[in-house]
Amino acid sequence: FFCGIFFEGLVSFNLARRSNGEEHRRKGEAALDFMKNWSGRNTWNFENKYLVLEAEKMNITGFHERAAQLYEDAIRSAHEHKFLHEEALASELAATFFYEQGLSQKSNVFFHHSIQCYKKWGALAVAKRVEKDVQNKFGPGYVALGTTEDLMAPILAPKGSSKKRQG
């Protein structure tokens, strides 16, 4: 039930972005409100979902700086709460967002992190799909980065940690 609402929100915001559709945006916002409510009741399970949906909303409404921060917060939350598959998904959505903003290097880091998470989770077909998407975006000569641990460390660090990203 909860996952269905979360994915309905993601799909609705995606359709709203593609079609500028008010009805899709409203459906996404309804899912966002639902996740916000549940995030307040159970941070562990719902915070990262709420943050991803909020990032998607900020993206389609043109608040790109806020969206960027929310994507990173969603990744951090999923990582802290051990939702590897949702860390992968949030990283993939963030990568796409940064790519669309013209931030190719940052996008590359997030795509690679997403691929690593999907592989670690065992979703090899999904990792392969993302790898193909990266090659389509960055060219056939794309060479994956070695590890994203150092590059992602400021984002994955718990809030309040000295490793937390500044600014």
Coordinates of C-alpha atoms in Angstrom, one line a residue:
F1 CA 0.0 0.0 0.0
F2 CA 2.6 2.6 1.1
C3 CA 5.0 1.6 -1.7
G4 CA 2.2 1.9 -4.2
I5 CA 1.5 5.5 -3.1
F6 CA 5.3 6.3 -3.2
F7 CA 5.7 5.0 -6.7
E8 CA 2.4 6.7 -7.8
G9 CA 3.9 9.9 -6.6
L10 CA 7.1 9.4 -8.5
V11 CA 5.3 8.5 -11.7
S12 CA 2.9 11.4 -11.3
F13 CA 5.6 14.0 -10.9
N14 CA 7.5 12.4 -13.8
L15 CA 4.4 12.7 -16.0
A16 CA 3.8 16.2 -14.8
R17 CA 7.3 17.2 -15.7
R18 CA 7.0 15.7 -19.2
S19 CA 3.5 17.0 -20.0
N20 CA 3.2 20.0 -17.7
G21 CA 0.0 18.3 -16.5
E22 CA -1.8 19.8 -13.6
E23 CA -3.7 16.6 -12.8
H24 CA -0.5 14.6 -12.6
R25 CA 1.1 17.3 -10.3
R26 CA -1.9 17.1 -8.0
K27 CA -1.6 13.3 -7.8
G28 CA 2.1 13.7 -7.0
E29 CA 1.3 16.2 -4.3
A30 CA -1.3 14.0 -2.7
A31 CA 1.3 11.2 -2.5
L32 CA 3.8 13.7 -1.1
D33 CA 1.4 14.8 1.6
F34 CA 0.7 11.2 2.5
M35 CA 4.5 10.5 2.8
K36 CA 5.0 13.7 4.8
N37 CA 2.4 12.6 7.3
W38 CA 3.9 9.2 7.6
S39 CA 7.4 10.5 7.8
G40 CA 6.4 12.4 10.9
R41 CA 5.1 9.2 12.4
N42 CA 7.9 6.9 11.3
T43 CA 11.0 8.6 10.1
W44 CA 12.9 5.4 9.7
N45 CA 10.6 4.0 7.0
F46 CA 9.2 7.1 5.3
E47 CA 11.7 10.0 5.5
N48 CA 13.7 9.2 2.4
K49 CA 10.5 8.6 0.4
Y50 CA 9.1 11.9 1.5
L51 CA 12.4 13.7 0.6
V52 CA 12.5 12.2 -2.8
L53 CA 9.0 13.2 -3.6
E54 CA 9.6 16.7 -2.3
A55 CA 12.7 16.9 -4.5
E56 CA 10.7 15.9 -7.5
K57 CA 8.1 18.5 -6.7
M58 CA 10.8 21.2 -6.3
N59 CA 12.3 20.1 -9.6
I60 CA 9.1 20.5 -11.6
T61 CA 8.2 23.8 -9.9
G62 CA 11.6 25.3 -10.7
F63 CA 13.1 25.4 -7.3
H64 CA 16.3 23.6 -8.5
E65 CA 18.6 24.6 -5.7
R66 CA 16.2 23.2 -3.1
A67 CA 15.6 20.1 -5.2
A68 CA 19.3 19.4 -5.3
Q69 CA 19.6 19.6 -1.5
L70 CA 16.5 17.4 -1.1
Y71 CA 17.8 14.7 -3.4
E72 CA 21.0 14.6 -1.4
D73 CA 19.1 14.5 1.9
A74 CA 17.0 11.6 0.5
I75 CA 20.1 9.7 -0.4
R76 CA 21.6 10.3 3.0
S77 CA 18.3 9.2 4.7
A78 CA 18.0 6.0 2.7
H79 CA 21.7 5.2 3.4
E80 CA 21.3 5.9 7.2
H81 CA 18.2 3.7 7.4
K82 CA 19.7 0.9 5.3
F83 CA 17.3 1.1 2.4
L84 CA 19.8 0.3 -0.3
H85 CA 17.3 0.0 -3.1
E86 CA 15.9 3.4 -2.3
E87 CA 19.4 4.9 -2.0
A88 CA 20.0 3.6 -5.5
L89 CA 16.7 5.1 -6.8
A90 CA 17.3 8.5 -5.1
S91 CA 20.8 8.5 -6.6
E92 CA 19.5 7.7 -10.0
L93 CA 16.9 10.4 -9.8
A94 CA 19.5 12.9 -8.5
A95 CA 21.8 12.0 -11.3
T96 CA 19.2 12.6 -13.9
F97 CA 18.3 15.9 -12.3
F98 CA 21.9 17.1 -12.2
Y99 CA 22.4 15.9 -15.8
E100 CA 19.4 18.0 -16.9
Q101 CA 20.9 21.0 -15.0
G102 CA 24.0 20.7 -17.1
L103 CA 26.1 19.4 -14.2
S104 CA 27.6 16.4 -16.0
Q105 CA 30.4 15.6 -13.6
K106 CA 28.1 15.6 -10.6
S107 CA 25.6 13.6 -12.5
N108 CA 28.2 11.0 -13.3
V109 CA 29.1 10.6 -9.6
F110 CA 25.4 10.0 -8.7
F111 CA 24.8 7.7 -11.6
H112 CA 27.8 5.6 -10.7
H113 CA 26.7 5.5 -7.0
S114 CA 23.3 4.4 -8.2
I115 CA 24.8 1.6 -10.2
Q116 CA 26.9 0.5 -7.3
C117 CA 23.9 0.4 -5.0
Y118 CA 21.8 -1.5 -7.5
K119 CA 24.5 -4.1 -7.9
K120 CA 25.0 -4.4 -4.2
W121 CA 21.3 -4.9 -3.7
G122 CA 21.4 -7.6 -6.4
A123 CA 19.4 -5.7 -9.1
L124 CA 21.8 -6.4 -11.8
A125 CA 19.4 -5.8 -14.7
V126 CA 18.5 -2.4 -13.3
A127 CA 22.2 -1.6 -12.9
K128 CA 22.8 -2.6 -16.5
R129 CA 19.9 -0.4 -17.6
V130 CA 21.4 2.6 -15.8
E131 CA 24.9 1.8 -17.2
K132 CA 23.3 1.9 -20.7
D133 CA 21.6 5.2 -19.9
V134 CA 24.9 6.6 -18.7
Q135 CA 26.6 5.5 -22.0
N136 CA 23.8 7.1 -24.0
K137 CA 24.2 10.4 -22.1
F138 CA 28.0 10.5 -21.9
G139 CA 28.9 8.6 -25.0
P140 CA 30.1 5.1 -25.9
G141 CA 33.6 5.8 -24.6
Y142 CA 32.3 6.3 -21.1
V143 CA 34.5 4.8 -18.5
A144 CA 33.0 4.3 -15.1
L145 CA 34.7 5.9 -12.1
G146 CA 36.5 3.5 -9.8
T147 CA 34.6 4.1 -6.6
T148 CA 32.3 6.8 -5.5
E149 CA 32.9 6.4 -1.7
D150 CA 35.2 9.4 -1.4
L151 CA 33.0 11.5 -3.7
M152 CA 29.8 10.5 -1.9
A153 CA 31.2 10.6 1.6
P154 CA 30.0 14.2 2.4
I155 CA 26.5 13.3 1.2
L156 CA 26.3 10.0 3.0
A157 CA 27.7 11.3 6.3
P158 CA 25.1 11.4 9.0
K159 CA 23.6 14.9 9.7
G160 CA 25.8 16.8 12.2
S161 CA 28.9 14.8 11.3
S162 CA 32.1 16.6 10.7
K163 CA 32.2 15.0 7.2
K164 CA 28.9 16.6 6.3
R165 CA 29.0 18.7 3.2
Q166 CA 29.4 22.4 3.8
G167 CA 27.2 24.9 2.1

